[in-house]
mmCIF file of C-alpha atoms and ligand atoms in Angstrom:
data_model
loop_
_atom_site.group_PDB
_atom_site.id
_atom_site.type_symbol
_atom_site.label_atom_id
_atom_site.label_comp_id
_atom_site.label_asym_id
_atom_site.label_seq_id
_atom_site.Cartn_x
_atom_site.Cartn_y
_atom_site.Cartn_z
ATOM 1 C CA UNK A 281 174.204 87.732 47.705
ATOM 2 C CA UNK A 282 174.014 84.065 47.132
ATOM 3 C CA UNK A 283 171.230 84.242 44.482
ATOM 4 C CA UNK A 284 171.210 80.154 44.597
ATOM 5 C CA UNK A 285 169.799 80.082 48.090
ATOM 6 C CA UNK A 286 167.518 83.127 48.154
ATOM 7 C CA UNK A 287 163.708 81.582 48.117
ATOM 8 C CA UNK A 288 162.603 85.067 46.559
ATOM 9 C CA UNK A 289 164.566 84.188 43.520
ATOM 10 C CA UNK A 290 164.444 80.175 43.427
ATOM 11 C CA UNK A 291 160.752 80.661 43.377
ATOM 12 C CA UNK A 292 161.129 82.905 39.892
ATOM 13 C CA UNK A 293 161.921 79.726 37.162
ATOM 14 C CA UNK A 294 165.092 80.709 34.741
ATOM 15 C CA UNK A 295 164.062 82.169 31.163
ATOM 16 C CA UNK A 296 164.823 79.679 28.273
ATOM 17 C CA UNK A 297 164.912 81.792 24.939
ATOM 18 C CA UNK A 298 161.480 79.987 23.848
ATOM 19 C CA UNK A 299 158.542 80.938 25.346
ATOM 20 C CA UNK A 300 157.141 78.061 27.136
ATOM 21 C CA UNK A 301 152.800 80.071 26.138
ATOM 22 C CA UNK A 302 152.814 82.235 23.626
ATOM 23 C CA UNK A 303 149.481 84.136 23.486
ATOM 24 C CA UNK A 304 148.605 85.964 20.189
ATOM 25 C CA UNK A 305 145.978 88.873 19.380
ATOM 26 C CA UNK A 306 145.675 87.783 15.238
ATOM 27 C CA UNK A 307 144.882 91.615 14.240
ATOM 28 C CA UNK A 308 144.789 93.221 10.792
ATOM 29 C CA UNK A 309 142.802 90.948 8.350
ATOM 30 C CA UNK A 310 140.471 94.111 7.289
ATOM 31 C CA UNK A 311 143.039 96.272 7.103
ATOM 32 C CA UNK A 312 145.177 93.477 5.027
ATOM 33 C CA UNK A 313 142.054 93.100 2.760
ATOM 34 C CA UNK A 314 141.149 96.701 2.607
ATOM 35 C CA UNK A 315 145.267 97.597 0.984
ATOM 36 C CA UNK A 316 144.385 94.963 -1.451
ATOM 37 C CA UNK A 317 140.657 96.309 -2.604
ATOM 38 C CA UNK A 318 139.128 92.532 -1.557
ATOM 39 C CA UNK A 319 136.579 92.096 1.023
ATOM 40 C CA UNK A 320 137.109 92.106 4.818
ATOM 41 C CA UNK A 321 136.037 88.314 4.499
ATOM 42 C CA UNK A 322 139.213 87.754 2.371
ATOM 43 C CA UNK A 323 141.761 88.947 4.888
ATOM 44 C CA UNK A 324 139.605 86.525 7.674
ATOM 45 C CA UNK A 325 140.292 83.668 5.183
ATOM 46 C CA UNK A 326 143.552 84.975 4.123
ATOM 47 C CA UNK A 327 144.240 84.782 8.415
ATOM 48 C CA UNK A 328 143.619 80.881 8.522
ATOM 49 C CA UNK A 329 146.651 80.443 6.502
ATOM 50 C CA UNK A 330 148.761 82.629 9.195
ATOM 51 C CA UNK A 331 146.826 80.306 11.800
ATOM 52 C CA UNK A 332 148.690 77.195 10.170
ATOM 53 C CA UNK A 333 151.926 78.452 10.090
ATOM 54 C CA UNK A 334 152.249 79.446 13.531
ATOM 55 C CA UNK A 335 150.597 76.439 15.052
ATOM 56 C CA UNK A 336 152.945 74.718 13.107
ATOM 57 C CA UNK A 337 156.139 76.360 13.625
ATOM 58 C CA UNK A 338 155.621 77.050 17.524
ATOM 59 C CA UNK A 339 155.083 72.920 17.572
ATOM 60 C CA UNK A 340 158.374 72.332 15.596
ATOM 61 C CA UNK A 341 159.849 75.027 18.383
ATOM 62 C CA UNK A 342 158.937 73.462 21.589
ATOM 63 C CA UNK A 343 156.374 75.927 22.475
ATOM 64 C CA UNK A 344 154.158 74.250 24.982
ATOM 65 C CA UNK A 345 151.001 76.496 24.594
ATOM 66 C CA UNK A 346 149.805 78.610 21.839
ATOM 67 C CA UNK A 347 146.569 80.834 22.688
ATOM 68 C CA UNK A 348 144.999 82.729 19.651
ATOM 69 C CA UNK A 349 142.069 85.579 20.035
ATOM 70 C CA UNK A 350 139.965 84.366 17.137
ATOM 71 C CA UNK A 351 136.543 86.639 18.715
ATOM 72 C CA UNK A 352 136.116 88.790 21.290
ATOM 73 C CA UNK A 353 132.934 89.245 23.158
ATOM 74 C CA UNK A 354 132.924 92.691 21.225
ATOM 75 C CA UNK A 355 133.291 91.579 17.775
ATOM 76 C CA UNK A 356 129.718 90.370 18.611
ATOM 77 C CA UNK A 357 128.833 94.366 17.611
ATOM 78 C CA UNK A 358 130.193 94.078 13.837
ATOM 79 C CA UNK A 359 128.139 94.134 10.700
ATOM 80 C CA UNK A 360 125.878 91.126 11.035
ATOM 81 C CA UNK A 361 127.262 90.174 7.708
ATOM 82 C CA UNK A 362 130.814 90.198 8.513
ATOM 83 C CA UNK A 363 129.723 87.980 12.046
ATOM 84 C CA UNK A 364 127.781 86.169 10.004
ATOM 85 C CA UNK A 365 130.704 84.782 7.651
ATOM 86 C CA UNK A 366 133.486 84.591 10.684
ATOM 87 C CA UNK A 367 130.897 82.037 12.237
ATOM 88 C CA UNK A 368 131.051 80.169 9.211
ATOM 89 C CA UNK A 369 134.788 80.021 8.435
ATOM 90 C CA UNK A 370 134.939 78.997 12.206
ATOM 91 C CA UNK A 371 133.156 75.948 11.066
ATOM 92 C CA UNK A 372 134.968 75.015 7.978
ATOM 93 C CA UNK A 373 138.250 75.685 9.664
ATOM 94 C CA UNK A 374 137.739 73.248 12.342
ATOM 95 C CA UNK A 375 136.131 70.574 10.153
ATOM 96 C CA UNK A 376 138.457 70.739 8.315
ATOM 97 C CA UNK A 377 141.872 71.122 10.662
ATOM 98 C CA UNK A 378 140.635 69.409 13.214
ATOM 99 C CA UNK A 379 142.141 66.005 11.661
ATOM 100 C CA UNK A 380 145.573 67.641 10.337
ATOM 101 C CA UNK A 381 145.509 69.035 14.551
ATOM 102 C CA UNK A 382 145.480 65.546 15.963
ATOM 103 C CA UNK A 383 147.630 63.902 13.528
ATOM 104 C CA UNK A 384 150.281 66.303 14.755
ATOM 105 C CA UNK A 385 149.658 65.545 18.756
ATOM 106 C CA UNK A 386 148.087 68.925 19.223
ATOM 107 C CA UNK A 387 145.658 68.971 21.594
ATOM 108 C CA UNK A 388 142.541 71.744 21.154
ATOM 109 C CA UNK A 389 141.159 73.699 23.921
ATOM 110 C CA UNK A 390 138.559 76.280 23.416
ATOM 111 C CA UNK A 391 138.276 79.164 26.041
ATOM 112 C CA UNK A 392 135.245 81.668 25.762
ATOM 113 C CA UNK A 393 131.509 81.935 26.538
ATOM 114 C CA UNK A 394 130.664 79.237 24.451
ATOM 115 C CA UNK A 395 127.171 78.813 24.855
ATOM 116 C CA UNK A 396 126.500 82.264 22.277
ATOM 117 C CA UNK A 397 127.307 80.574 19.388
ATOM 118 C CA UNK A 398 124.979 78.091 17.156
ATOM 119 C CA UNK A 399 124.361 74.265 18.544
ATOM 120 C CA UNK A 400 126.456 72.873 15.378
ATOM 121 C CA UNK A 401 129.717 75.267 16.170
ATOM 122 C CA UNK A 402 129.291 74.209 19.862
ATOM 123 C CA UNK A 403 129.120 70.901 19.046
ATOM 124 C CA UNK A 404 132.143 70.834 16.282
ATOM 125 C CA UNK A 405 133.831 72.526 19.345
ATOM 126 C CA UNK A 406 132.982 69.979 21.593
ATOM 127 C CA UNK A 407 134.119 66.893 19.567
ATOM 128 C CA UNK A 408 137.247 68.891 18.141
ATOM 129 C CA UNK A 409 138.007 69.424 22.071
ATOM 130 C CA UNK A 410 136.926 65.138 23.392
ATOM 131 C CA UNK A 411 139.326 64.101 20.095
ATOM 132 C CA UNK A 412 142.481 65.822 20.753
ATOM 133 C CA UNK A 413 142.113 66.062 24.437
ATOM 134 C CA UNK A 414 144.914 62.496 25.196
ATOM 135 C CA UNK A 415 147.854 64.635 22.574
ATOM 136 C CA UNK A 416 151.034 65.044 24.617
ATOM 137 C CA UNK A 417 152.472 67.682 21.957
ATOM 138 C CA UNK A 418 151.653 71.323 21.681
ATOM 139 C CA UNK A 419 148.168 72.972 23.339
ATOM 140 C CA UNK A 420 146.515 75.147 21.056
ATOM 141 C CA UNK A 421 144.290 77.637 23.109
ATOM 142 C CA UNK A 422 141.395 79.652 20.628
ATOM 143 C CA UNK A 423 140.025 82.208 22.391
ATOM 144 C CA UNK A 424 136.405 82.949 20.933
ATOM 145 C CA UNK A 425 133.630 85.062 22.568
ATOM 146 C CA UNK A 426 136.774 85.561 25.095
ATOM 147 C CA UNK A 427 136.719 88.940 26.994
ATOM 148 C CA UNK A 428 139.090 89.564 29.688
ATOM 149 C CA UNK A 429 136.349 90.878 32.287
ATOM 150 C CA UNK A 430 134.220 88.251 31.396
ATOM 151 C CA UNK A 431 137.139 86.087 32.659
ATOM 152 C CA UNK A 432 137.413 87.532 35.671
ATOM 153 C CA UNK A 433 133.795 87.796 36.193
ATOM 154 C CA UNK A 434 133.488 84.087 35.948
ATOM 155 C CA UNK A 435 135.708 83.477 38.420
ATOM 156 C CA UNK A 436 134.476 86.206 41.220
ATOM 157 C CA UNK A 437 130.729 84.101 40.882
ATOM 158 C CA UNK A 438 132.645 80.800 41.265
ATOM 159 C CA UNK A 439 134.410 81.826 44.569
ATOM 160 C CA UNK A 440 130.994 84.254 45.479
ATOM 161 C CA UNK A 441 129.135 81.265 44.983
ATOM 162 C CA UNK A 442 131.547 79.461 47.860
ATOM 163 C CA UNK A 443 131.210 81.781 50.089
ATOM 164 C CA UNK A 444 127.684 81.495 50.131
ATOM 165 C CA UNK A 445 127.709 78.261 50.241
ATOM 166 C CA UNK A 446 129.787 78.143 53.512
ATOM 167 C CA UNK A 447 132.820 76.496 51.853
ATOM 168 C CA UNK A 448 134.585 79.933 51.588
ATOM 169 C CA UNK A 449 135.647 82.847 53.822
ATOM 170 C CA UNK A 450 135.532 86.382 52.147
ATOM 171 C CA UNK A 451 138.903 87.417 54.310
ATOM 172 C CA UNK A 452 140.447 84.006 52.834
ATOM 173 C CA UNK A 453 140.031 85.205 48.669
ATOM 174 C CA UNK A 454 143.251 85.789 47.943
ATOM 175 C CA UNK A 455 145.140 86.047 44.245
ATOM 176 C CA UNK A 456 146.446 82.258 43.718
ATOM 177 C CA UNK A 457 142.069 81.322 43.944
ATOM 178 C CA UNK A 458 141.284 83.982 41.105
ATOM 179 C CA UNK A 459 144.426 82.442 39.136
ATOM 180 C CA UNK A 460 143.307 79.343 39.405
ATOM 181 C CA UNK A 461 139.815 80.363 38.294
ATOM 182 C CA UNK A 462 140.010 82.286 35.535
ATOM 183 C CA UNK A 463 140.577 80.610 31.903
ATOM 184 C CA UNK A 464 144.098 78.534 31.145
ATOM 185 C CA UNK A 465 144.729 78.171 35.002
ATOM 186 C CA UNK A 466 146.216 74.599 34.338
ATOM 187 C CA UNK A 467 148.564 75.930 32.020
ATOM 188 C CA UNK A 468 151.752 78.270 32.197
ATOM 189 C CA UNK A 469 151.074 81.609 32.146
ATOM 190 C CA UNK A 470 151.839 83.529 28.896
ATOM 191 C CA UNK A 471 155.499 84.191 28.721
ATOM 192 C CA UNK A 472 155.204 86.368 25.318
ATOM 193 C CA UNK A 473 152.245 87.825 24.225
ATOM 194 C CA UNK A 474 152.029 89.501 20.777
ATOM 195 C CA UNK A 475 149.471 91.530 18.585
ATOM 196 C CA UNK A 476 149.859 91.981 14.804
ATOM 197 C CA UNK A 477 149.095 94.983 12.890
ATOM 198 C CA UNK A 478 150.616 97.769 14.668
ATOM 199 C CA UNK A 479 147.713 98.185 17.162
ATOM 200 C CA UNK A 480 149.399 98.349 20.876
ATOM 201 C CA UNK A 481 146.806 97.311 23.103
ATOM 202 C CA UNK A 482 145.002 94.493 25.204
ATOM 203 C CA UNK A 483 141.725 95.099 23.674
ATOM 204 C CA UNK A 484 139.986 93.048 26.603
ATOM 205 C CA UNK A 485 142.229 89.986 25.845
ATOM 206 C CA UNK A 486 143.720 88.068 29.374
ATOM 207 C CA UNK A 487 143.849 90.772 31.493
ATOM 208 C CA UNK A 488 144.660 88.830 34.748
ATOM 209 C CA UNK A 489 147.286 86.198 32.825
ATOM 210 C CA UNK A 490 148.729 88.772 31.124
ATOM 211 C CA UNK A 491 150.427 90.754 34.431
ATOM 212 C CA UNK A 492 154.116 89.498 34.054
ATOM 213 C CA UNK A 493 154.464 88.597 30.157
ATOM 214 C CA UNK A 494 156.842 90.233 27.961
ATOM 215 C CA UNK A 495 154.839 92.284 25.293
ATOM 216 C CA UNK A 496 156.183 92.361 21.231
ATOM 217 C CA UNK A 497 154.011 94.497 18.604
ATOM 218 C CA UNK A 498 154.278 93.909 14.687
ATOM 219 C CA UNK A 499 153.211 96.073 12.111
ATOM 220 C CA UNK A 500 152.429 93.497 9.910
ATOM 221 C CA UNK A 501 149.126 92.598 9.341
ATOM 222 C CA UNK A 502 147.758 88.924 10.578
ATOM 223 C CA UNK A 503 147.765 87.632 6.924
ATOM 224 C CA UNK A 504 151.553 88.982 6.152
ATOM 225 C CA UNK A 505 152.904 87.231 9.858
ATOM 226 C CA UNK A 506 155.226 84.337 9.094
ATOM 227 C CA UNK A 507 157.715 81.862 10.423
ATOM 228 C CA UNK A 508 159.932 85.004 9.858
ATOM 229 C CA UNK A 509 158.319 86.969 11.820
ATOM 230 C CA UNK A 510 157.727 84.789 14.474
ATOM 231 C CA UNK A 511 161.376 84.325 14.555
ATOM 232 C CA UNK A 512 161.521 88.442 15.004
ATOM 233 C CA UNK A 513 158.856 87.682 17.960
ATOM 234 C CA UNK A 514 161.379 85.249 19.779
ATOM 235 C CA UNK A 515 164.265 86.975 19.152
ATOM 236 C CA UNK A 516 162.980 89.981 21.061
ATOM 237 C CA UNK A 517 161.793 87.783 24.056
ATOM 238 C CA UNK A 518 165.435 86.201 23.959
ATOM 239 C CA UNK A 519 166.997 89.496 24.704
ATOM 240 C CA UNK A 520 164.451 90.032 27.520
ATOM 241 C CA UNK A 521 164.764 90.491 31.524
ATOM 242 C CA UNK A 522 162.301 89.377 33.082
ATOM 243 C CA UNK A 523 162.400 90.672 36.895
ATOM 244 C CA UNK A 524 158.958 90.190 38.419
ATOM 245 C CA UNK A 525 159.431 93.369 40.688
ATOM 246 C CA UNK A 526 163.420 92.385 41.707
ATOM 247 C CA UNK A 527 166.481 94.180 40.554
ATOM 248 C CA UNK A 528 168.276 93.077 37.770
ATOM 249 C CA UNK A 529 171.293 92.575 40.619
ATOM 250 C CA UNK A 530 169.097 89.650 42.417
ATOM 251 C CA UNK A 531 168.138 88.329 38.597
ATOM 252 C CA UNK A 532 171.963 88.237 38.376
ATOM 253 C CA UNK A 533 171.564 88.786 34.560
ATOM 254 C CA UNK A 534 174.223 91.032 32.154
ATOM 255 C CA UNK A 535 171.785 93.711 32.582
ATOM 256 C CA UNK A 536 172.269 93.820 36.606
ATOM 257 C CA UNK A 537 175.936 93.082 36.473
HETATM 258 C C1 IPE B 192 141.235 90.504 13.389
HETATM 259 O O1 IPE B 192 141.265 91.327 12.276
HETATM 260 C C2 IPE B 192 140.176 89.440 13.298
HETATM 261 C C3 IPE B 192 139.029 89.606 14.198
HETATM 262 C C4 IPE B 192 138.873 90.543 15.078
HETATM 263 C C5 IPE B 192 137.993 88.607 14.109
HETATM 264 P P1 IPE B 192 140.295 92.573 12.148
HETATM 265 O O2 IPE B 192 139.037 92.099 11.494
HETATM 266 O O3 IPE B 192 140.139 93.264 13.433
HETATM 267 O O4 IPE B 192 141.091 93.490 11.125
HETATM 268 P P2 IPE B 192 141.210 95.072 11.181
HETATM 269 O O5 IPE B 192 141.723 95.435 12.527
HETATM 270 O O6 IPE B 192 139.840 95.613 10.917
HETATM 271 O O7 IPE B 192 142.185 95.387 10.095
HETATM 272 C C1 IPE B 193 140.903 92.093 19.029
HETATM 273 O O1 IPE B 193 140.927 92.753 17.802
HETATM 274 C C2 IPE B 193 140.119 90.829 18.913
HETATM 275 C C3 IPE B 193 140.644 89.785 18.032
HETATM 276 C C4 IPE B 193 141.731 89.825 17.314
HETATM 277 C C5 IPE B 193 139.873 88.598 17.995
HETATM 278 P P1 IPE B 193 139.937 93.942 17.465
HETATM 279 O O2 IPE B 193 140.302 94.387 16.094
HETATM 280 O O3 IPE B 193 138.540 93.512 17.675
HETATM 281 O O4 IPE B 193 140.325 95.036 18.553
HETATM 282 P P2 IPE B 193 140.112 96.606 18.559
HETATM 283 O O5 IPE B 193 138.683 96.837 18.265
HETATM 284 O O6 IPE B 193 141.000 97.173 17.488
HETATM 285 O O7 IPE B 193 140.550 97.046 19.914
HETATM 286 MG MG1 MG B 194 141.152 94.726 14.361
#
């Protein structure tokens, strides 16, 4: 079969080794603290070094979006103490990186229910958002009070809401309205999504973007991930197929040769 001229395949873009969204579950920084008898609050600030390093090398490789799970809408049900000090070093880190961000043409986008957190986070969130938002270079996504079924939630009461209001038949709902509903819709979906610390699962992160992206685990801990293994990351998405339901004949890849 001609694959040039098949719409089926056309429509599916060719895979360039680096991910065009990388989205990233930053997991371990108890665990990393724990192994070296320090407080959990150590491996959380020991995890805003890990932050820097792959913001910056995922700019330097042409990554177009980077989305990180800083807080799930279930971390809410930690020791007050421990949500107590995240809440701060979410303040301090955006004070302070907010500057380095822009310098670099990296624009800030904050996904999540927003509104749970205190009026000076909101507001460092809104300002961090308004003075990045013109930067052509990479998009860095933070995911905080993020929950995948929130997501979706959101967007059923959007198009619920346009039904009622006449705009909207219920037969007409289809999936391209919830995609473009839910969080990141004006972005790429996730090509590679990966989750540190030898956990392997979603753990309520994007469950509708994630249907089609290539999954990685590492066992190392957020603190211990590095350009290295990022590399390790890419590599393993470089030697992927991605076949979005086809055979690997219609890909017309080495693996359906
Ligand atoms: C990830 O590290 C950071 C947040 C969830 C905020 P953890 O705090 O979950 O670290 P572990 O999993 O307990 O080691
Ligand atoms: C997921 O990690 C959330 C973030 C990294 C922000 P958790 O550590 O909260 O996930 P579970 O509890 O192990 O599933
Ligand atoms: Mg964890």
């Amino acid at each position: 079969m001609n694959t040039m001229t098949d719409p089926k395949i056309e429509a599916i873009k060719p895979k360039s080794d680096i991910p065009r969204h990388v989205a990233v579950i930053m997991d371990g920084n108890g665990r990393w603290a724990k192994s070296r008898g320090l407080p959990r609050f150590a491996g959380h600030k020991a995890g805003v070094d890990s932050v820097r390093k792959v913001v910056s090398e995922c700019a330097k490789k042409g990554v177009e979006v980077l989305t990180l799970f800083a807080f799930s809408s279930e971390n809410w049900k930690r020791p007050e103490k421990e949500v107590g000090s995240l809440m701060e070093l979410f303040l301090t880190a955006l004070r302070q990186e907010v500057k380095k961000l822009h310098r670099n043409n990296v624009r800030l986008k904050i996904i999540g229910g927003r509104h749970a957190f205190s009026e000076k986070l909101q507001k460092s969130m809104r300002l961090a958002e308004e003075q990045t938002a013109d930067n052509t270079g990479l998009t860095l996504v933070i995911a905080a009070n993020y929950g995948g079924r929130w997501d979706i939630v959101e967007a059923v009461k959007k198009l619920a809401q346009e039904v009622k209001d006449g705009q909207l038949e219920p037969e007409q709902i289809n999936e391209q309205m919830i995609s473009d509903s839910v969080a990141l819709a004006e972005l790429p979906e996730p090509d590679l999504f990966i989750r540190t610390s030898g956990e392997q699962r979603i753990s309520n992160f994007l469950l509708w973007q994630l249907a089609y992206t290539e999954l990685f685990f590492s066992d190392r801990y957020w603190p211990d991930f590095d350009e290295d293994a990022l590399q390790e990351a890419f590599n393993a998405y470089a030697g992927r197929e991605r076949r979005y339901g086809l055979t690997g004949e219609q890909i017309g890849t080495a693996a359906g040769a």
